[in-house]
Amino acid sequence: MAATEVDALFKPTSASVRQLLSDRVGGFAIPSYQRPYRWKPADLRRMCDDLISAMDRLVDDDEDAVSFIGAIITVSGVSEEHHTLPADARRIIDGQQRLTTILMIAIAAHEKLGELIDEVGRSAEIDEETRDWVNDQVSEARYQLLG
Protein backbone atom coordinates (compact mmCIF):
# COMPACT_ATOMS: atom_id res chain seq x y z
CA MET A 1 0.00 0.00 0.00
CA ALA A 2 1.42 3.38 -1.01
CA ALA A 3 2.06 6.04 1.65
CA THR A 4 -0.64 8.28 0.17
CA GLU A 5 -3.20 5.48 0.49
CA VAL A 6 -2.23 4.97 4.14
CA ASP A 7 -2.49 8.74 4.77
CA ALA A 8 -5.96 8.80 3.20
CA LEU A 9 -7.02 5.79 5.27
CA PHE A 10 -6.22 7.57 8.55
CA LYS A 11 -7.33 11.07 7.57
CA PRO A 12 -10.31 11.96 9.76
CA THR A 13 -13.37 13.46 8.16
CA SER A 14 -16.30 15.21 9.73
CA ALA A 15 -19.84 14.16 8.87
CA SER A 16 -23.29 14.89 10.15
CA VAL A 17 -25.34 12.13 11.71
CA ARG A 18 -27.54 12.27 8.63
CA GLN A 19 -24.52 11.82 6.34
CA LEU A 20 -23.20 8.94 8.42
CA LEU A 21 -26.51 7.11 8.37
CA SER A 22 -27.41 7.87 4.77
CA ASP A 23 -24.17 6.69 3.20
CA ARG A 24 -25.05 3.65 1.16
CA VAL A 25 -22.69 1.14 2.68
CA GLY A 26 -23.27 -2.43 3.68
CA GLY A 27 -24.21 -1.41 7.20
CA PHE A 28 -22.15 -1.33 10.35
CA ALA A 29 -20.29 -4.22 11.93
CA ILE A 30 -19.50 -4.29 15.61
CA PRO A 31 -16.24 -6.17 16.13
CA SER A 32 -16.20 -8.85 18.82
CA TYR A 33 -13.78 -6.82 20.95
CA GLN A 34 -16.42 -4.08 21.42
CA ARG A 35 -18.32 -4.25 24.68
CA PRO A 36 -22.07 -4.85 24.49
CA TYR A 37 -24.48 -1.94 24.64
CA ARG A 38 -24.43 -0.78 28.26
CA TRP A 39 -25.82 2.74 28.36
CA LYS A 40 -28.15 3.40 31.25
CA PRO A 41 -31.21 5.70 31.19
CA ALA A 42 -29.08 8.61 32.49
CA ASP A 43 -26.70 8.21 29.52
CA LEU A 44 -29.67 8.18 27.12
CA ARG A 45 -31.12 11.30 28.74
CA ARG A 46 -27.79 13.11 28.45
CA MET A 47 -27.55 12.21 24.75
CA CYS A 48 -31.16 13.30 24.13
CA ASP A 49 -30.54 16.56 26.01
CA ASP A 50 -27.45 17.19 23.85
CA LEU A 51 -29.41 16.47 20.66
CA ILE A 52 -32.31 18.72 21.71
CA SER A 53 -29.87 21.50 22.57
CA ALA A 54 -28.23 21.10 19.16
CA MET A 55 -31.61 21.28 17.41
CA ASP A 56 -32.53 24.39 19.40
CA ARG A 57 -29.30 26.04 18.21
CA LEU A 58 -30.14 25.13 14.63
CA VAL A 59 -33.56 26.75 14.95
CA ASP A 60 -32.55 29.78 17.01
CA ASP A 61 -29.05 30.58 15.82
CA ASP A 62 -28.11 29.35 12.42
CA GLU A 63 -29.04 26.47 10.17
CA ASP A 64 -25.31 25.81 9.77
CA ALA A 65 -24.69 25.56 13.53
CA VAL A 66 -22.40 22.70 14.51
CA SER A 67 -22.74 20.52 17.59
CA PHE A 68 -20.26 17.86 18.58
CA ILE A 69 -21.84 14.69 19.92
CA GLY A 70 -18.61 12.74 20.21
CA ALA A 71 -16.47 10.74 17.87
CA ILE A 72 -17.72 7.77 15.95
CA ILE A 73 -14.79 6.05 14.30
CA THR A 74 -15.44 3.56 11.55
CA VAL A 75 -13.24 1.73 9.10
CA SER A 76 -14.58 0.66 5.73
CA GLY A 77 -14.35 -2.99 4.89
CA VAL A 78 -14.16 -5.97 7.20
CA SER A 79 -11.48 -8.52 7.75
CA GLU A 80 -11.58 -11.65 5.67
CA GLU A 81 -12.53 -13.72 8.71
CA HIS A 82 -16.08 -12.30 8.54
CA HIS A 83 -17.43 -14.04 5.44
CA THR A 84 -21.07 -13.29 6.21
CA LEU A 85 -20.73 -9.49 6.25
CA PRO A 86 -20.88 -7.33 3.13
CA ALA A 87 -17.47 -6.22 1.91
CA ASP A 88 -18.48 -2.56 2.23
CA ALA A 89 -19.64 -2.79 5.88
CA ARG A 90 -18.04 -0.29 8.23
CA ARG A 91 -16.41 -1.66 11.36
CA ILE A 92 -17.13 0.50 14.39
CA ILE A 93 -13.83 1.20 16.11
CA ASP A 94 -15.14 3.76 18.62
CA GLY A 95 -18.53 5.28 19.38
CA GLN A 96 -20.66 2.14 19.27
CA GLN A 97 -22.70 3.26 22.30
CA ARG A 98 -23.42 6.68 20.71
CA LEU A 99 -24.17 5.24 17.27
CA THR A 100 -26.48 2.57 18.69
CA THR A 101 -28.30 5.22 20.74
CA ILE A 102 -28.68 7.51 17.72
CA LEU A 103 -30.11 4.62 15.71
CA MET A 104 -32.55 3.76 18.51
CA ILE A 105 -33.70 7.40 18.67
CA ALA A 106 -34.11 7.52 14.87
CA ILE A 107 -36.13 4.31 14.87
CA ALA A 108 -38.34 5.54 17.73
CA ALA A 109 -38.92 8.87 15.96
CA HIS A 110 -39.70 7.03 12.71
CA GLU A 111 -42.29 4.87 14.49
CA LYS A 112 -43.83 7.84 16.33
CA LEU A 113 -44.17 9.76 13.06
CA GLY A 114 -45.90 6.72 11.55
CA GLU A 115 -48.37 6.78 14.43
CA LEU A 116 -48.94 10.50 13.76
CA ILE A 117 -49.78 9.81 10.11
CA ASP A 118 -52.30 7.18 11.22
CA GLU A 119 -53.81 9.53 13.81
CA VAL A 120 -54.15 12.38 11.31
CA GLY A 121 -55.70 9.99 8.79
CA ARG A 122 -58.38 8.97 11.29
CA SER A 123 -59.17 12.49 12.49
CA ALA A 124 -62.50 13.86 11.32
CA GLU A 125 -61.52 17.34 12.54
CA ILE A 126 -58.79 17.84 9.93
CA ASP A 127 -59.68 18.93 6.41
CA GLU A 128 -58.27 17.05 3.42
CA GLU A 129 -55.80 19.77 2.38
CA THR A 130 -54.30 19.94 5.87
CA ARG A 131 -54.25 16.14 6.12
CA ASP A 132 -52.37 15.90 2.81
CA TRP A 133 -49.87 18.56 3.92
CA VAL A 134 -49.24 16.84 7.27
CA ASN A 135 -48.84 13.48 5.54
CA ASP A 136 -46.34 14.95 3.06
CA GLN A 137 -44.31 16.61 5.82
CA VAL A 138 -44.31 13.60 8.11
CA SER A 139 -43.52 11.20 5.26
CA GLU A 140 -40.54 13.34 4.27
CA ALA A 141 -39.32 13.45 7.88
CA ARG A 142 -39.61 9.66 8.13
CA TYR A 143 -37.69 9.26 4.89
CA GLN A 144 -34.95 11.59 6.17
CA LEU A 145 -34.68 9.52 9.33
CA LEU A 146 -34.34 6.06 7.86
CA GLY A 147 -34.61 6.33 4.09
PDB file of C-alpha atoms in Angstrom:
ATOM      1  CA  MET A   1       0.000   0.000   0.000  1.00  0.00           C
ATOM      2  CA  ALA A   2       1.415   3.377  -1.008  1.00  0.00           C
ATOM      3  CA  ALA A   3       2.060   6.036   1.651  1.00  0.00           C
ATOM      4  CA  THR A   4      -0.642   8.284   0.172  1.00  0.00           C
ATOM      5  CA  GLU A   5      -3.197   5.479   0.495  1.00  0.00           C
ATOM      6  CA  VAL A   6      -2.235   4.974   4.141  1.00  0.00           C
ATOM      7  CA  ASP A   7      -2.495   8.736   4.775  1.00  0.00           C
ATOM      8  CA  ALA A   8      -5.959   8.804   3.199  1.00  0.00           C
ATOM      9  CA  LEU A   9      -7.016   5.793   5.275  1.00  0.00           C
ATOM     10  CA  PHE A  10      -6.224   7.570   8.549  1.00  0.00           C
ATOM     11  CA  LYS A  11      -7.332  11.067   7.570  1.00  0.00           C
ATOM     12  CA  PRO A  12     -10.306  11.955   9.759  1.00  0.00           C
ATOM     13  CA  THR A  13     -13.371  13.455   8.158  1.00  0.00           C
ATOM     14  CA  SER A  14     -16.297  15.206   9.731  1.00  0.00           C
ATOM     15  CA  ALA A  15     -19.839  14.163   8.873  1.00  0.00           C
ATOM     16  CA  SER A  16     -23.292  14.892  10.146  1.00  0.00           C
ATOM     17  CA  VAL A  17     -25.339  12.131  11.715  1.00  0.00           C
ATOM     18  CA  ARG A  18     -27.536  12.266   8.634  1.00  0.00           C
ATOM     19  CA  GLN A  19     -24.523  11.820   6.342  1.00  0.00           C
ATOM     20  CA  LEU A  20     -23.202   8.941   8.415  1.00  0.00           C
ATOM     21  CA  LEU A  21     -26.511   7.113   8.372  1.00  0.00           C
ATOM     22  CA  SER A  22     -27.414   7.868   4.773  1.00  0.00           C
ATOM     23  CA  ASP A  23     -24.173   6.687   3.204  1.00  0.00           C
ATOM     24  CA  ARG A  24     -25.055   3.649   1.165  1.00  0.00           C
ATOM     25  CA  VAL A  25     -22.686   1.144   2.680  1.00  0.00           C
ATOM     26  CA  GLY A  26     -23.266  -2.432   3.685  1.00  0.00           C
ATOM     27  CA  GLY A  27     -24.213  -1.409   7.203  1.00  0.00           C
ATOM     28  CA  PHE A  28     -22.149  -1.333  10.350  1.00  0.00           C
ATOM     29  CA  ALA A  29     -20.293  -4.217  11.926  1.00  0.00           C
ATOM     30  CA  ILE A  30     -19.500  -4.294  15.610  1.00  0.00           C
ATOM     31  CA  PRO A  31     -16.235  -6.170  16.134  1.00  0.00           C
ATOM     32  CA  SER A  32     -16.202  -8.853  18.817  1.00  0.00           C
ATOM     33  CA  TYR A  33     -13.783  -6.825  20.954  1.00  0.00           C
ATOM     34  CA  GLN A  34     -16.421  -4.080  21.416  1.00  0.00           C
ATOM     35  CA  ARG A  35     -18.322  -4.250  24.679  1.00  0.00           C
ATOM     36  CA  PRO A  36     -22.069  -4.849  24.490  1.00  0.00           C
ATOM     37  CA  TYR A  37     -24.478  -1.938  24.639  1.00  0.00           C
ATOM     38  CA  ARG A  38     -24.432  -0.781  28.260  1.00  0.00           C
ATOM     39  CA  TRP A  39     -25.823   2.738  28.358  1.00  0.00           C
ATOM     40  CA  LYS A  40     -28.146   3.398  31.253  1.00  0.00           C
ATOM     41  CA  PRO A  41     -31.206   5.705  31.189  1.00  0.00           C
ATOM     42  CA  ALA A  42     -29.082   8.609  32.490  1.00  0.00           C
ATOM     43  CA  ASP A  43     -26.704   8.213  29.516  1.00  0.00           C
ATOM     44  CA  LEU A  44     -29.668   8.181  27.118  1.00  0.00           C
ATOM     45  CA  ARG A  45     -31.122  11.304  28.736  1.00  0.00           C
ATOM     46  CA  ARG A  46     -27.788  13.106  28.452  1.00  0.00           C
ATOM     47  CA  MET A  47     -27.547  12.208  24.750  1.00  0.00           C
ATOM     48  CA  CYS A  48     -31.158  13.302  24.133  1.00  0.00           C
ATOM     49  CA  ASP A  49     -30.540  16.564  26.006  1.00  0.00           C
ATOM     50  CA  ASP A  50     -27.455  17.189  23.849  1.00  0.00           C
ATOM     51  CA  LEU A  51     -29.413  16.469  20.662  1.00  0.00           C
ATOM     52  CA  ILE A  52     -32.306  18.716  21.709  1.00  0.00           C
ATOM     53  CA  SER A  53     -29.866  21.498  22.570  1.00  0.00           C
ATOM     54  CA  ALA A  54     -28.228  21.096  19.157  1.00  0.00           C
ATOM     55  CA  MET A  55     -31.612  21.279  17.405  1.00  0.00           C
ATOM     56  CA  ASP A  56     -32.526  24.394  19.395  1.00  0.00           C
ATOM     57  CA  ARG A  57     -29.304  26.039  18.210  1.00  0.00           C
ATOM     58  CA  LEU A  58     -30.139  25.128  14.631  1.00  0.00           C
ATOM     59  CA  VAL A  59     -33.558  26.746  14.947  1.00  0.00           C
ATOM     60  CA  ASP A  60     -32.546  29.778  17.013  1.00  0.00           C
ATOM     61  CA  ASP A  61     -29.049  30.578  15.817  1.00  0.00           C
ATOM     62  CA  ASP A  62     -28.108  29.351  12.416  1.00  0.00           C
ATOM     63  CA  GLU A  63     -29.044  26.470  10.166  1.00  0.00           C
ATOM     64  CA  ASP A  64     -25.315  25.809   9.767  1.00  0.00           C
ATOM     65  CA  ALA A  65     -24.687  25.562  13.531  1.00  0.00           C
ATOM     66  CA  VAL A  66     -22.404  22.697  14.508  1.00  0.00           C
ATOM     67  CA  SER A  67     -22.745  20.521  17.588  1.00  0.00           C
ATOM     68  CA  PHE A  68     -20.261  17.862  18.576  1.00  0.00           C
ATOM     69  CA  ILE A  69     -21.844  14.688  19.924  1.00  0.00           C
ATOM     70  CA  GLY A  70     -18.609  12.744  20.210  1.00  0.00           C
ATOM     71  CA  ALA A  71     -16.470  10.740  17.870  1.00  0.00           C
ATOM     72  CA  ILE A  72     -17.715   7.767  15.953  1.00  0.00           C
ATOM     73  CA  ILE A  73     -14.792   6.054  14.304  1.00  0.00           C
ATOM     74  CA  THR A  74     -15.441   3.557  11.550  1.00  0.00           C
ATOM     75  CA  VAL A  75     -13.240   1.729   9.104  1.00  0.00           C
ATOM     76  CA  SER A  76     -14.578   0.664   5.733  1.00  0.00           C
ATOM     77  CA  GLY A  77     -14.350  -2.993   4.893  1.00  0.00           C
ATOM     78  CA  VAL A  78     -14.155  -5.965   7.196  1.00  0.00           C
ATOM     79  CA  SER A  79     -11.477  -8.518   7.750  1.00  0.00           C
ATOM     80  CA  GLU A  80     -11.583 -11.649   5.668  1.00  0.00           C
ATOM     81  CA  GLU A  81     -12.528 -13.721   8.713  1.00  0.00           C
ATOM     82  CA  HIS A  82     -16.080 -12.301   8.540  1.00  0.00           C
ATOM     83  CA  HIS A  83     -17.426 -14.041   5.443  1.00  0.00           C
ATOM     84  CA  THR A  84     -21.073 -13.292   6.210  1.00  0.00           C
ATOM     85  CA  LEU A  85     -20.728  -9.493   6.252  1.00  0.00           C
ATOM     86  CA  PRO A  86     -20.884  -7.331   3.128  1.00  0.00           C
ATOM     87  CA  ALA A  87     -17.469  -6.223   1.909  1.00  0.00           C
ATOM     88  CA  ASP A  88     -18.479  -2.563   2.233  1.00  0.00           C
ATOM     89  CA  ALA A  89     -19.637  -2.795   5.875  1.00  0.00           C
ATOM     90  CA  ARG A  90     -18.040  -0.293   8.233  1.00  0.00           C
ATOM     91  CA  ARG A  91     -16.411  -1.658  11.363  1.00  0.00           C
ATOM     92  CA  ILE A  92     -17.127   0.504  14.386  1.00  0.00           C
ATOM     93  CA  ILE A  93     -13.833   1.197  16.112  1.00  0.00           C
ATOM     94  CA  ASP A  94     -15.142   3.755  18.619  1.00  0.00           C
ATOM     95  CA  GLY A  95     -18.532   5.281  19.384  1.00  0.00           C
ATOM     96  CA  GLN A  96     -20.657   2.138  19.275  1.00  0.00           C
ATOM     97  CA  GLN A  97     -22.700   3.258  22.303  1.00  0.00           C
ATOM     98  CA  ARG A  98     -23.418   6.677  20.708  1.00  0.00           C
ATOM     99  CA  LEU A  99     -24.174   5.237  17.271  1.00  0.00           C
ATOM    100  CA  THR A 100     -26.478   2.572  18.687  1.00  0.00           C
ATOM    101  CA  THR A 101     -28.301   5.218  20.742  1.00  0.00           C
ATOM    102  CA  ILE A 102     -28.679   7.512  17.724  1.00  0.00           C
ATOM    103  CA  LEU A 103     -30.114   4.622  15.711  1.00  0.00           C
ATOM    104  CA  MET A 104     -32.552   3.761  18.509  1.00  0.00           C
ATOM    105  CA  ILE A 105     -33.702   7.398  18.666  1.00  0.00           C
ATOM    106  CA  ALA A 106     -34.106   7.525  14.873  1.00  0.00           C
ATOM    107  CA  ILE A 107     -36.135   4.310  14.869  1.00  0.00           C
ATOM    108  CA  ALA A 108     -38.342   5.537  17.731  1.00  0.00           C
ATOM    109  CA  ALA A 109     -38.924   8.872  15.962  1.00  0.00           C
ATOM    110  CA  HIS A 110     -39.704   7.032  12.711  1.00  0.00           C
ATOM    111  CA  GLU A 111     -42.286   4.870  14.490  1.00  0.00           C
ATOM    112  CA  LYS A 112     -43.832   7.838  16.332  1.00  0.00           C
ATOM    113  CA  LEU A 113     -44.165   9.760  13.061  1.00  0.00           C
ATOM    114  CA  GLY A 114     -45.897   6.720  11.548  1.00  0.00           C
ATOM    115  CA  GLU A 115     -48.372   6.783  14.427  1.00  0.00           C
ATOM    116  CA  LEU A 116     -48.940  10.500  13.765  1.00  0.00           C
ATOM    117  CA  ILE A 117     -49.778   9.810  10.109  1.00  0.00           C
ATOM    118  CA  ASP A 118     -52.296   7.184  11.224  1.00  0.00           C
ATOM    119  CA  GLU A 119     -53.812   9.530  13.811  1.00  0.00           C
ATOM    120  CA  VAL A 120     -54.155  12.384  11.309  1.00  0.00           C
ATOM    121  CA  GLY A 121     -55.701   9.994   8.792  1.00  0.00           C
ATOM    122  CA  ARG A 122     -58.377   8.968  11.293  1.00  0.00           C
ATOM    123  CA  SER A 123     -59.167  12.491  12.492  1.00  0.00           C
ATOM    124  CA  ALA A 124     -62.500  13.862  11.316  1.00  0.00           C
ATOM    125  CA  GLU A 125     -61.518  17.336  12.541  1.00  0.00           C
ATOM    126  CA  ILE A 126     -58.787  17.840   9.927  1.00  0.00           C
ATOM    127  CA  ASP A 127     -59.682  18.929   6.406  1.00  0.00           C
ATOM    128  CA  GLU A 128     -58.271  17.046   3.422  1.00  0.00           C
ATOM    129  CA  GLU A 129     -55.805  19.768   2.385  1.00  0.00           C
ATOM    130  CA  THR A 130     -54.298  19.937   5.873  1.00  0.00           C
ATOM    131  CA  ARG A 131     -54.249  16.142   6.123  1.00  0.00           C
ATOM    132  CA  ASP A 132     -52.371  15.900   2.810  1.00  0.00           C
ATOM    133  CA  TRP A 133     -49.873  18.563   3.922  1.00  0.00           C
ATOM    134  CA  VAL A 134     -49.235  16.836   7.266  1.00  0.00           C
ATOM    135  CA  ASN A 135     -48.840  13.479   5.538  1.00  0.00           C
ATOM    136  CA  ASP A 136     -46.340  14.952   3.064  1.00  0.00           C
ATOM    137  CA  GLN A 137     -44.308  16.612   5.823  1.00  0.00           C
ATOM    138  CA  VAL A 138     -44.308  13.595   8.112  1.00  0.00           C
ATOM    139  CA  SER A 139     -43.520  11.198   5.263  1.00  0.00           C
ATOM    140  CA  GLU A 140     -40.536  13.343   4.271  1.00  0.00           C
ATOM    141  CA  ALA A 141     -39.320  13.454   7.884  1.00  0.00           C
ATOM    142  CA  ARG A 142     -39.613   9.656   8.127  1.00  0.00           C
ATOM    143  CA  TYR A 143     -37.689   9.260   4.888  1.00  0.00           C
ATOM    144  CA  GLN A 144     -34.952  11.591   6.168  1.00  0.00           C
ATOM    145  CA  LEU A 145     -34.677   9.516   9.332  1.00  0.00           C
ATOM    146  CA  LEU A 146     -34.345   6.064   7.856  1.00  0.00           C
ATOM    147  CA  GLY A 147     -34.612   6.330   4.087  1.00  0.00           C
TER     148      GLY A 147
END
